[in-house]
Amino acid sequence: MPATGAQVLIDSDGTAMVRTSAGRFLRLQAPPPGLWDVLTGASAGDEATAAYLAALQEEMTSREAADARHRWPVSRRTVGLLGSGAVIDELAQALGEWGVSTQRYATSAQLLATRHPGPEGEPVTGEGGSVAPVLVIAYADSPAERADWDRLDVLPGAGVAWLRAYREGGNCFVDPIGVTAEDPGSEQVRRRRLAASLVPGQLAAWQRAAPADGRPMPSSARIFLVGRILAVSLAWAQETALLEEYRQTLWKFVPATGTVSEHPVLGYAPPHVPDEPVIRR
């Protein structure tokens, strides 16, 4: 059907159905005899057939718009992308196909500069005329590239979802998505990983000194990683039941062995820092 993703099926006895772009089959009521010829371009059809087709196209367009709003609600369609490279490029392309507006940021400081809340806490225009994002997705190729991500751990407390993905050598990680201030941020995940490691000292030393892997990420690893990021992002956009799981799960993919694993990470309150004693003279 022109201008839609729907397809019309007409049986030899004249009964007709339409398959929507979402895969639903709907029976057409009283289709005009010349509908097939009009759809195939064999005839321009009469006025009644043209009106029937126009009404059918309008109905399918309306259904597709409703599907798009369900897939990614309009109020959540401004997403910030922090980082560069093929992973960020593919995320921007995929999100754009879903009607999401993406804004790119090279540094954490640049992104934070756009967070100017209005008088009621609503996002308003930031630097460069862009609207502050309601979800930030960050990607880093090396530990050094995410060294200042802890500055962005405040985003969930300001109502901005915070999703992080990164690469360590060949291994790929997706952190739990932060939706509230109580969810684990990048620094908490880093500390949890060190606490769970059999060689925490060596892991910490490697993270401090490791350069970016100069080799391009294998396409299989990139597909796995981008797929996980999109799955988590969709759960956030739709507020599905899976979102609760994604808020507490560190995802890891090891291309060398083809191993995918998930690890629970729970947020915790920062430790109390006592006031310095007052020295009286």
PDB file of C-alpha atoms in Angstrom:
ATOM      1  CA  MET A   1       0.000   0.000   0.000  1.00  0.00           C
ATOM      2  CA  PRO A   2       1.582   3.322  -1.060  1.00  0.00           C
ATOM      3  CA  ALA A   3       3.138   5.517   1.677  1.00  0.00           C
ATOM      4  CA  THR A   4       2.737   2.803   4.346  1.00  0.00           C
ATOM      5  CA  GLY A   5       4.284  -0.509   5.364  1.00  0.00           C
ATOM      6  CA  ALA A   6       0.942  -2.278   4.971  1.00  0.00           C
ATOM      7  CA  GLN A   7       0.066  -4.869   2.328  1.00  0.00           C
ATOM      8  CA  VAL A   8      -3.339  -5.750   0.922  1.00  0.00           C
ATOM      9  CA  LEU A   9      -4.356  -9.349   0.169  1.00  0.00           C
ATOM     10  CA  ILE A  10      -7.417  -9.902  -2.056  1.00  0.00           C
ATOM     11  CA  ASP A  11      -8.837 -13.390  -2.560  1.00  0.00           C
ATOM     12  CA  SER A  12     -10.432 -14.633  -5.758  1.00  0.00           C
ATOM     13  CA  ASP A  13     -13.886 -14.317  -4.162  1.00  0.00           C
ATOM     14  CA  GLY A  14     -13.320 -10.617  -3.512  1.00  0.00           C
ATOM     15  CA  THR A  15     -12.679 -10.827   0.233  1.00  0.00           C
ATOM     16  CA  ALA A  16      -9.730  -8.708   1.280  1.00  0.00           C
ATOM     17  CA  MET A  17      -7.411  -8.298   4.242  1.00  0.00           C
ATOM     18  CA  VAL A  18      -4.639  -5.904   5.070  1.00  0.00           C
ATOM     19  CA  ARG A  19      -1.426  -6.885   6.842  1.00  0.00           C
ATOM     20  CA  THR A  20      -0.198  -3.951   8.919  1.00  0.00           C
ATOM     21  CA  SER A  21       3.485  -3.067   9.279  1.00  0.00           C
ATOM     22  CA  ALA A  22       3.318  -4.594  12.776  1.00  0.00           C
ATOM     23  CA  GLY A  23       2.172  -7.937  11.315  1.00  0.00           C
ATOM     24  CA  ARG A  24      -1.521  -7.801  12.246  1.00  0.00           C
ATOM     25  CA  PHE A  25      -4.118  -9.042   9.762  1.00  0.00           C
ATOM     26  CA  LEU A  26      -7.323  -6.992   9.498  1.00  0.00           C
ATOM     27  CA  ARG A  27     -10.323  -7.829   7.330  1.00  0.00           C
ATOM     28  CA  LEU A  28     -11.413  -5.063   4.978  1.00  0.00           C
ATOM     29  CA  GLN A  29     -15.089  -4.166   5.023  1.00  0.00           C
ATOM     30  CA  ALA A  30     -16.826  -3.957   1.651  1.00  0.00           C
ATOM     31  CA  PRO A  31     -13.759  -3.316  -0.535  1.00  0.00           C
ATOM     32  CA  PRO A  32     -14.682  -1.891  -3.955  1.00  0.00           C
ATOM     33  CA  PRO A  33     -14.263  -4.239  -6.948  1.00  0.00           C
ATOM     34  CA  GLY A  34     -11.591  -2.063  -8.557  1.00  0.00           C
ATOM     35  CA  LEU A  35      -9.323  -1.828  -5.483  1.00  0.00           C
ATOM     36  CA  TRP A  36      -6.778  -4.378  -6.757  1.00  0.00           C
ATOM     37  CA  ASP A  37      -6.408  -2.620 -10.112  1.00  0.00           C
ATOM     38  CA  VAL A  38      -5.818   0.709  -8.383  1.00  0.00           C
ATOM     39  CA  LEU A  39      -3.239  -0.766  -5.989  1.00  0.00           C
ATOM     40  CA  THR A  40      -1.315  -2.422  -8.852  1.00  0.00           C
ATOM     41  CA  GLY A  41      -1.484   0.663 -11.023  1.00  0.00           C
ATOM     42  CA  ALA A  42      -3.540  -1.060 -13.715  1.00  0.00           C
ATOM     43  CA  SER A  43      -6.308   1.517 -13.349  1.00  0.00           C
ATOM     44  CA  ALA A  44      -6.861   4.938 -11.841  1.00  0.00           C
ATOM     45  CA  GLY A  45     -10.193   3.722 -10.463  1.00  0.00           C
ATOM     46  CA  ASP A  46     -13.392   5.619  -9.975  1.00  0.00           C
ATOM     47  CA  GLU A  47     -14.078   8.239  -7.329  1.00  0.00           C
ATOM     48  CA  ALA A  48     -15.490   5.729  -4.826  1.00  0.00           C
ATOM     49  CA  THR A  49     -12.438   3.449  -5.087  1.00  0.00           C
ATOM     50  CA  ALA A  50     -10.040   6.379  -4.739  1.00  0.00           C
ATOM     51  CA  ALA A  51     -11.900   7.554  -1.625  1.00  0.00           C
ATOM     52  CA  TYR A  52     -11.812   4.018  -0.132  1.00  0.00           C
ATOM     53  CA  LEU A  53      -8.060   3.747  -0.759  1.00  0.00           C
ATOM     54  CA  ALA A  54      -7.419   7.195   0.724  1.00  0.00           C
ATOM     55  CA  ALA A  55      -9.361   6.277   3.869  1.00  0.00           C
ATOM     56  CA  LEU A  56      -7.479   2.968   4.123  1.00  0.00           C
ATOM     57  CA  GLN A  57      -4.118   4.713   3.758  1.00  0.00           C
ATOM     58  CA  GLU A  58      -5.095   7.225   6.431  1.00  0.00           C
ATOM     59  CA  GLU A  59      -6.065   4.402   8.804  1.00  0.00           C
ATOM     60  CA  MET A  60      -2.778   2.550   8.216  1.00  0.00           C
ATOM     61  CA  THR A  61      -0.756   5.742   8.642  1.00  0.00           C
ATOM     62  CA  SER A  62      -2.546   6.432  11.914  1.00  0.00           C
ATOM     63  CA  ARG A  63      -1.835   2.912  13.169  1.00  0.00           C
ATOM     64  CA  GLU A  64       1.822   3.175  12.220  1.00  0.00           C
ATOM     65  CA  ALA A  65       2.118   6.499  14.041  1.00  0.00           C
ATOM     66  CA  ALA A  66       0.577   4.901  17.147  1.00  0.00           C
ATOM     67  CA  ASP A  67       3.039   2.001  16.880  1.00  0.00           C
ATOM     68  CA  ALA A  68       5.926   4.474  16.663  1.00  0.00           C
ATOM     69  CA  ARG A  69       4.698   6.303  19.766  1.00  0.00           C
ATOM     70  CA  HIS A  70       4.564   2.984  21.625  1.00  0.00           C
ATOM     71  CA  ARG A  71       8.015   1.988  20.403  1.00  0.00           C
ATOM     72  CA  TRP A  72       9.569   5.225  21.623  1.00  0.00           C
ATOM     73  CA  PRO A  73       7.276   7.783  23.309  1.00  0.00           C
ATOM     74  CA  VAL A  74       7.574  11.330  21.992  1.00  0.00           C
ATOM     75  CA  SER A  75       8.475  12.760  25.410  1.00  0.00           C
ATOM     76  CA  ARG A  76      11.627  10.593  25.490  1.00  0.00           C
ATOM     77  CA  ARG A  77      12.944  11.201  21.993  1.00  0.00           C
ATOM     78  CA  THR A  78      15.887  13.457  22.813  1.00  0.00           C
ATOM     79  CA  VAL A  79      18.971  11.331  23.462  1.00  0.00           C
ATOM     80  CA  GLY A  80      22.544  12.438  24.029  1.00  0.00           C
ATOM     81  CA  LEU A  81      25.415  10.346  22.656  1.00  0.00           C
ATOM     82  CA  LEU A  82      28.792  10.761  24.349  1.00  0.00           C
ATOM     83  CA  GLY A  83      31.829   9.452  22.508  1.00  0.00           C
ATOM     84  CA  SER A  84      32.806   8.705  18.918  1.00  0.00           C
ATOM     85  CA  GLY A  85      33.479   5.883  16.514  1.00  0.00           C
ATOM     86  CA  ALA A  86      31.521   3.071  14.887  1.00  0.00           C
ATOM     87  CA  VAL A  87      29.449   2.143  17.952  1.00  0.00           C
ATOM     88  CA  ILE A  88      28.176   5.703  18.407  1.00  0.00           C
ATOM     89  CA  ASP A  89      27.595   6.035  14.646  1.00  0.00           C
ATOM     90  CA  GLU A  90      25.479   2.867  14.554  1.00  0.00           C
ATOM     91  CA  LEU A  91      23.507   3.926  17.624  1.00  0.00           C
ATOM     92  CA  ALA A  92      22.762   7.296  16.033  1.00  0.00           C
ATOM     93  CA  GLN A  93      21.577   5.596  12.848  1.00  0.00           C
ATOM     94  CA  ALA A  94      19.373   3.062  14.676  1.00  0.00           C
ATOM     95  CA  LEU A  95      17.827   5.653  16.974  1.00  0.00           C
ATOM     96  CA  GLY A  96      17.203   7.979  14.045  1.00  0.00           C
ATOM     97  CA  GLU A  97      15.306   5.198  12.272  1.00  0.00           C
ATOM     98  CA  TRP A  98      13.071   5.054  15.354  1.00  0.00           C
ATOM     99  CA  GLY A  99      12.349   8.783  15.222  1.00  0.00           C
ATOM    100  CA  VAL A 100      14.709   9.661  18.072  1.00  0.00           C
ATOM    101  CA  SER A 101      16.626  12.943  17.936  1.00  0.00           C
ATOM    102  CA  THR A 102      20.268  12.410  18.909  1.00  0.00           C
ATOM    103  CA  GLN A 103      22.764  15.015  20.042  1.00  0.00           C
ATOM    104  CA  ARG A 104      26.475  14.223  20.090  1.00  0.00           C
ATOM    105  CA  TYR A 105      28.929  15.295  22.749  1.00  0.00           C
ATOM    106  CA  ALA A 106      32.690  14.939  22.648  1.00  0.00           C
ATOM    107  CA  THR A 107      33.284  15.430  26.377  1.00  0.00           C
ATOM    108  CA  SER A 108      31.457  15.160  29.681  1.00  0.00           C
ATOM    109  CA  ALA A 109      31.982  18.885  30.247  1.00  0.00           C
ATOM    110  CA  GLN A 110      30.248  19.718  26.973  1.00  0.00           C
ATOM    111  CA  LEU A 111      27.280  17.548  27.916  1.00  0.00           C
ATOM    112  CA  LEU A 112      26.980  18.980  31.419  1.00  0.00           C
ATOM    113  CA  ALA A 113      26.904  22.484  29.941  1.00  0.00           C
ATOM    114  CA  THR A 114      23.528  21.695  28.323  1.00  0.00           C
ATOM    115  CA  ARG A 115      21.882  20.779  31.609  1.00  0.00           C
ATOM    116  CA  HIS A 116      20.143  24.063  32.384  1.00  0.00           C
ATOM    117  CA  PRO A 117      16.875  23.143  34.171  1.00  0.00           C
ATOM    118  CA  GLY A 118      13.923  25.488  33.839  1.00  0.00           C
ATOM    119  CA  PRO A 119      11.970  26.941  36.776  1.00  0.00           C
ATOM    120  CA  GLU A 120       9.888  23.756  37.052  1.00  0.00           C
ATOM    121  CA  GLY A 121      12.816  21.412  36.398  1.00  0.00           C
ATOM    122  CA  GLU A 122      11.926  20.951  32.725  1.00  0.00           C
ATOM    123  CA  PRO A 123      14.703  20.649  30.137  1.00  0.00           C
ATOM    124  CA  VAL A 124      15.280  23.870  28.215  1.00  0.00           C
ATOM    125  CA  THR A 125      17.565  25.020  25.454  1.00  0.00           C
ATOM    126  CA  GLY A 126      21.233  24.541  26.239  1.00  0.00           C
ATOM    127  CA  GLU A 127      24.362  25.636  24.428  1.00  0.00           C
ATOM    128  CA  GLY A 128      24.088  25.730  20.663  1.00  0.00           C
ATOM    129  CA  GLY A 129      20.269  25.808  20.766  1.00  0.00           C
ATOM    130  CA  SER A 130      19.933  22.102  21.557  1.00  0.00           C
ATOM    131  CA  VAL A 131      17.380  20.692  23.983  1.00  0.00           C
ATOM    132  CA  ALA A 132      18.914  18.889  26.939  1.00  0.00           C
ATOM    133  CA  PRO A 133      18.640  15.087  26.533  1.00  0.00           C
ATOM    134  CA  VAL A 134      16.456  12.877  28.730  1.00  0.00           C
ATOM    135  CA  LEU A 135      18.735   9.860  28.164  1.00  0.00           C
ATOM    136  CA  VAL A 136      22.507   9.910  27.808  1.00  0.00           C
ATOM    137  CA  ILE A 137      24.314   6.945  26.225  1.00  0.00           C
ATOM    138  CA  ALA A 138      28.106   6.939  26.519  1.00  0.00           C
ATOM    139  CA  TYR A 139      30.655   4.710  24.837  1.00  0.00           C
ATOM    140  CA  ALA A 140      34.430   4.522  25.404  1.00  0.00           C
ATOM    141  CA  ASP A 141      37.104   2.457  23.676  1.00  0.00           C
ATOM    142  CA  SER A 142      39.507   2.586  26.629  1.00  0.00           C
ATOM    143  CA  PRO A 143      39.469   3.184  30.408  1.00  0.00           C
ATOM    144  CA  ALA A 144      41.121   6.576  29.877  1.00  0.00           C
ATOM    145  CA  GLU A 145      38.212   7.760  27.722  1.00  0.00           C
ATOM    146  CA  ARG A 146      35.770   7.178  30.568  1.00  0.00           C
ATOM    147  CA  ALA A 147      37.945   8.564  33.358  1.00  0.00           C
ATOM    148  CA  ASP A 148      35.572  11.468  33.997  1.00  0.00           C
ATOM    149  CA  TRP A 149      32.277   9.591  33.639  1.00  0.00           C
ATOM    150  CA  ASP A 150      31.818   9.819  37.404  1.00  0.00           C
ATOM    151  CA  ARG A 151      31.000  13.503  36.836  1.00  0.00           C
ATOM    152  CA  LEU A 152      27.885  12.346  35.005  1.00  0.00           C
ATOM    153  CA  ASP A 153      26.714  10.013  37.769  1.00  0.00           C
ATOM    154  CA  VAL A 154      24.604  12.960  38.984  1.00  0.00           C
ATOM    155  CA  LEU A 155      22.391  12.778  35.867  1.00  0.00           C
ATOM    156  CA  PRO A 156      19.803  10.281  37.198  1.00  0.00           C
ATOM    157  CA  GLY A 157      19.240  12.490  40.229  1.00  0.00           C
ATOM    158  CA  ALA A 158      18.376  15.295  37.797  1.00  0.00           C
ATOM    159  CA  GLY A 159      15.890  13.132  35.892  1.00  0.00           C
ATOM    160  CA  VAL A 160      18.220  12.077  33.059  1.00  0.00           C
ATOM    161  CA  ALA A 161      18.741   8.353  32.426  1.00  0.00           C
ATOM    162  CA  TRP A 162      22.429   7.377  32.253  1.00  0.00           C
ATOM    163  CA  LEU A 163      23.597   4.363  30.200  1.00  0.00           C
ATOM    164  CA  ARG A 164      27.255   3.432  29.740  1.00  0.00           C
ATOM    165  CA  ALA A 165      29.032   0.974  27.443  1.00  0.00           C
ATOM    166  CA  TYR A 166      32.734   0.437  27.013  1.00  0.00           C
ATOM    167  CA  ARG A 167      35.496  -1.775  25.760  1.00  0.00           C
ATOM    168  CA  GLU A 168      38.450  -3.137  27.708  1.00  0.00           C
ATOM    169  CA  GLY A 169      40.839  -4.718  25.245  1.00  0.00           C
ATOM    170  CA  GLY A 170      38.539  -6.950  23.248  1.00  0.00           C
ATOM    171  CA  ASN A 171      35.926  -7.367  25.991  1.00  0.00           C
ATOM    172  CA  CYS A 172      32.682  -5.361  25.890  1.00  0.00           C
ATOM    173  CA  PHE A 173      30.625  -4.132  28.844  1.00  0.00           C
ATOM    174  CA  VAL A 174      27.263  -2.433  29.345  1.00  0.00           C
ATOM    175  CA  ASP A 175      26.714  -1.018  32.826  1.00  0.00           C
ATOM    176  CA  PRO A 176      23.355  -0.983  34.608  1.00  0.00           C
ATOM    177  CA  ILE A 177      21.252   1.921  33.378  1.00  0.00           C
ATOM    178  CA  GLY A 178      20.859   4.676  35.940  1.00  0.00           C
ATOM    179  CA  VAL A 179      17.304   5.965  36.263  1.00  0.00           C
ATOM    180  CA  THR A 180      17.280   7.271  39.836  1.00  0.00           C
ATOM    181  CA  ALA A 181      19.954   8.604  42.165  1.00  0.00           C
ATOM    182  CA  GLU A 182      19.886   5.251  44.002  1.00  0.00           C
ATOM    183  CA  ASP A 183      20.986   3.257  40.938  1.00  0.00           C
ATOM    184  CA  PRO A 184      24.676   2.317  40.652  1.00  0.00           C
ATOM    185  CA  GLY A 185      26.701   4.893  38.737  1.00  0.00           C
ATOM    186  CA  SER A 186      29.939   4.436  36.840  1.00  0.00           C
ATOM    187  CA  GLU A 187      32.125   4.810  39.922  1.00  0.00           C
ATOM    188  CA  GLN A 188      30.098   2.315  41.938  1.00  0.00           C
ATOM    189  CA  VAL A 189      30.272  -0.225  39.097  1.00  0.00           C
ATOM    190  CA  ARG A 190      34.038   0.267  38.867  1.00  0.00           C
ATOM    191  CA  ARG A 191      34.432  -0.345  42.597  1.00  0.00           C
ATOM    192  CA  ARG A 192      32.144  -3.387  42.484  1.00  0.00           C
ATOM    193  CA  ARG A 193      34.186  -4.888  39.667  1.00  0.00           C
ATOM    194  CA  LEU A 194      37.398  -4.396  41.612  1.00  0.00           C
ATOM    195  CA  ALA A 195      35.846  -5.927  44.737  1.00  0.00           C
ATOM    196  CA  ALA A 196      34.726  -8.994  42.756  1.00  0.00           C
ATOM    197  CA  SER A 197      38.056  -9.455  40.964  1.00  0.00           C
ATOM    198  CA  LEU A 198      40.561 -12.099  42.023  1.00  0.00           C
ATOM    199  CA  VAL A 199      43.319  -9.616  41.164  1.00  0.00           C
ATOM    200  CA  PRO A 200      41.902  -6.198  42.063  1.00  0.00           C
ATOM    201  CA  GLY A 201      45.276  -4.489  42.233  1.00  0.00           C
ATOM    202  CA  GLN A 202      46.318  -5.649  38.801  1.00  0.00           C
ATOM    203  CA  LEU A 203      42.921  -4.812  37.307  1.00  0.00           C
ATOM    204  CA  ALA A 204      43.055  -1.293  38.752  1.00  0.00           C
ATOM    205  CA  ALA A 205      46.613  -0.814  37.489  1.00  0.00           C
ATOM    206  CA  TRP A 206      45.661  -2.038  34.006  1.00  0.00           C
ATOM    207  CA  GLN A 207      42.648   0.293  33.897  1.00  0.00           C
ATOM    208  CA  ARG A 208      44.848   3.253  34.818  1.00  0.00           C
ATOM    209  CA  ALA A 209      47.497   2.526  32.197  1.00  0.00           C
ATOM    210  CA  ALA A 210      45.798   0.612  29.372  1.00  0.00           C
ATOM    211  CA  PRO A 211      45.829   2.343  25.981  1.00  0.00           C
ATOM    212  CA  ALA A 212      42.955   2.104  23.535  1.00  0.00           C
ATOM    213  CA  ASP A 213      43.009  -1.078  21.467  1.00  0.00           C
ATOM    214  CA  GLY A 214      44.179   0.040  18.054  1.00  0.00           C
ATOM    215  CA  ARG A 215      42.408  -2.799  16.305  1.00  0.00           C
ATOM    216  CA  PRO A 216      38.864  -2.158  15.051  1.00  0.00           C
ATOM    217  CA  MET A 217      36.170  -3.934  17.012  1.00  0.00           C
ATOM    218  CA  PRO A 218      35.049  -7.105  15.213  1.00  0.00           C
ATOM    219  CA  SER A 219      31.650  -6.680  13.600  1.00  0.00           C
ATOM    220  CA  SER A 220      30.241  -9.577  15.638  1.00  0.00           C
ATOM    221  CA  ALA A 221      31.236  -7.878  18.907  1.00  0.00           C
ATOM    222  CA  ARG A 222      29.896  -4.529  17.728  1.00  0.00           C
ATOM    223  CA  ILE A 223      26.549  -6.080  16.773  1.00  0.00           C
ATOM    224  CA  PHE A 224      26.276  -7.765  20.175  1.00  0.00           C
ATOM    225  CA  LEU A 225      27.172  -4.542  21.983  1.00  0.00           C
ATOM    226  CA  VAL A 226      24.906  -2.217  19.995  1.00  0.00           C
ATOM    227  CA  GLY A 227      22.061  -4.726  20.312  1.00  0.00           C
ATOM    228  CA  ARG A 228      22.373  -4.780  24.098  1.00  0.00           C
ATOM    229  CA  ILE A 229      22.471  -0.984  24.290  1.00  0.00           C
ATOM    230  CA  LEU A 230      19.359  -0.710  22.119  1.00  0.00           C
ATOM    231  CA  ALA A 231      17.525  -3.362  24.157  1.00  0.00           C
ATOM    232  CA  VAL A 232      18.214  -1.504  27.400  1.00  0.00           C
ATOM    233  CA  SER A 233      17.301   1.827  25.805  1.00  0.00           C
ATOM    234  CA  LEU A 234      13.975   0.462  24.512  1.00  0.00           C
ATOM    235  CA  ALA A 235      13.115  -0.920  27.953  1.00  0.00           C
ATOM    236  CA  TRP A 236      13.755   2.536  29.403  1.00  0.00           C
ATOM    237  CA  ALA A 237      11.760   4.326  26.684  1.00  0.00           C
ATOM    238  CA  GLN A 238       8.767   1.974  27.091  1.00  0.00           C
ATOM    239  CA  GLU A 239       9.182   1.535  30.869  1.00  0.00           C
ATOM    240  CA  THR A 240       8.799  -2.223  30.525  1.00  0.00           C
ATOM    241  CA  ALA A 241       9.200  -4.781  33.299  1.00  0.00           C
ATOM    242  CA  LEU A 242      12.717  -5.560  32.024  1.00  0.00           C
ATOM    243  CA  LEU A 243      13.886  -2.096  33.033  1.00  0.00           C
ATOM    244  CA  GLU A 244      14.154  -3.129  36.684  1.00  0.00           C
ATOM    245  CA  GLU A 245      16.536  -5.934  35.709  1.00  0.00           C
ATOM    246  CA  TYR A 246      18.624  -3.683  33.490  1.00  0.00           C
ATOM    247  CA  ARG A 247      19.037  -1.197  36.355  1.00  0.00           C
ATOM    248  CA  GLN A 248      20.868  -3.858  38.354  1.00  0.00           C
ATOM    249  CA  THR A 249      22.767  -5.846  35.717  1.00  0.00           C
ATOM    250  CA  LEU A 250      26.297  -5.498  34.356  1.00  0.00           C
ATOM    251  CA  TRP A 251      26.501  -7.168  30.930  1.00  0.00           C
ATOM    252  CA  LYS A 252      29.766  -8.554  29.574  1.00  0.00           C
ATOM    253  CA  PHE A 253      30.721 -10.076  26.242  1.00  0.00           C
ATOM    254  CA  VAL A 254      34.090 -11.762  25.676  1.00  0.00           C
ATOM    255  CA  PRO A 255      34.601 -12.138  21.897  1.00  0.00           C
ATOM    256  CA  ALA A 256      37.653 -14.379  22.344  1.00  0.00           C
ATOM    257  CA  THR A 257      35.497 -17.139  23.846  1.00  0.00           C
ATOM    258  CA  GLY A 258      32.060 -16.042  22.606  1.00  0.00           C
ATOM    259  CA  THR A 259      30.896 -15.788  26.227  1.00  0.00           C
ATOM    260  CA  VAL A 260      28.028 -13.553  27.349  1.00  0.00           C
ATOM    261  CA  SER A 261      27.535 -13.096  31.086  1.00  0.00           C
ATOM    262  CA  GLU A 262      25.445 -10.931  33.394  1.00  0.00           C
ATOM    263  CA  HIS A 263      26.402  -9.819  36.885  1.00  0.00           C
ATOM    264  CA  PRO A 264      24.155  -8.214  39.519  1.00  0.00           C
ATOM    265  CA  VAL A 265      25.245  -4.785  40.720  1.00  0.00           C
ATOM    266  CA  LEU A 266      23.204  -3.011  43.380  1.00  0.00           C
ATOM    267  CA  GLY A 267      23.545   0.638  44.246  1.00  0.00           C
ATOM    268  CA  TYR A 268      24.658   1.617  47.710  1.00  0.00           C
ATOM    269  CA  ALA A 269      24.664   4.762  49.769  1.00  0.00           C
ATOM    270  CA  PRO A 270      28.014   6.591  49.737  1.00  0.00           C
ATOM    271  CA  PRO A 271      29.973   6.011  52.949  1.00  0.00           C
ATOM    272  CA  HIS A 272      29.675   8.641  55.598  1.00  0.00           C
ATOM    273  CA  VAL A 273      32.573  11.057  55.658  1.00  0.00           C
ATOM    274  CA  PRO A 274      32.960  12.459  59.187  1.00  0.00           C
ATOM    275  CA  ASP A 275      33.551  16.130  59.658  1.00  0.00           C
ATOM    276  CA  GLU A 276      37.110  17.092  60.336  1.00  0.00           C
ATOM    277  CA  PRO A 277      37.687  17.774  64.012  1.00  0.00           C
ATOM    278  CA  VAL A 278      37.754  21.398  65.024  1.00  0.00           C
ATOM    279  CA  ILE A 279      41.020  22.352  66.638  1.00  0.00           C
ATOM    280  CA  ARG A 280      40.482  24.926  69.312  1.00  0.00           C
ATOM    281  CA  ARG A 281      43.309  27.112  70.387  1.00  0.00           C
TER     282      ARG A 281
END
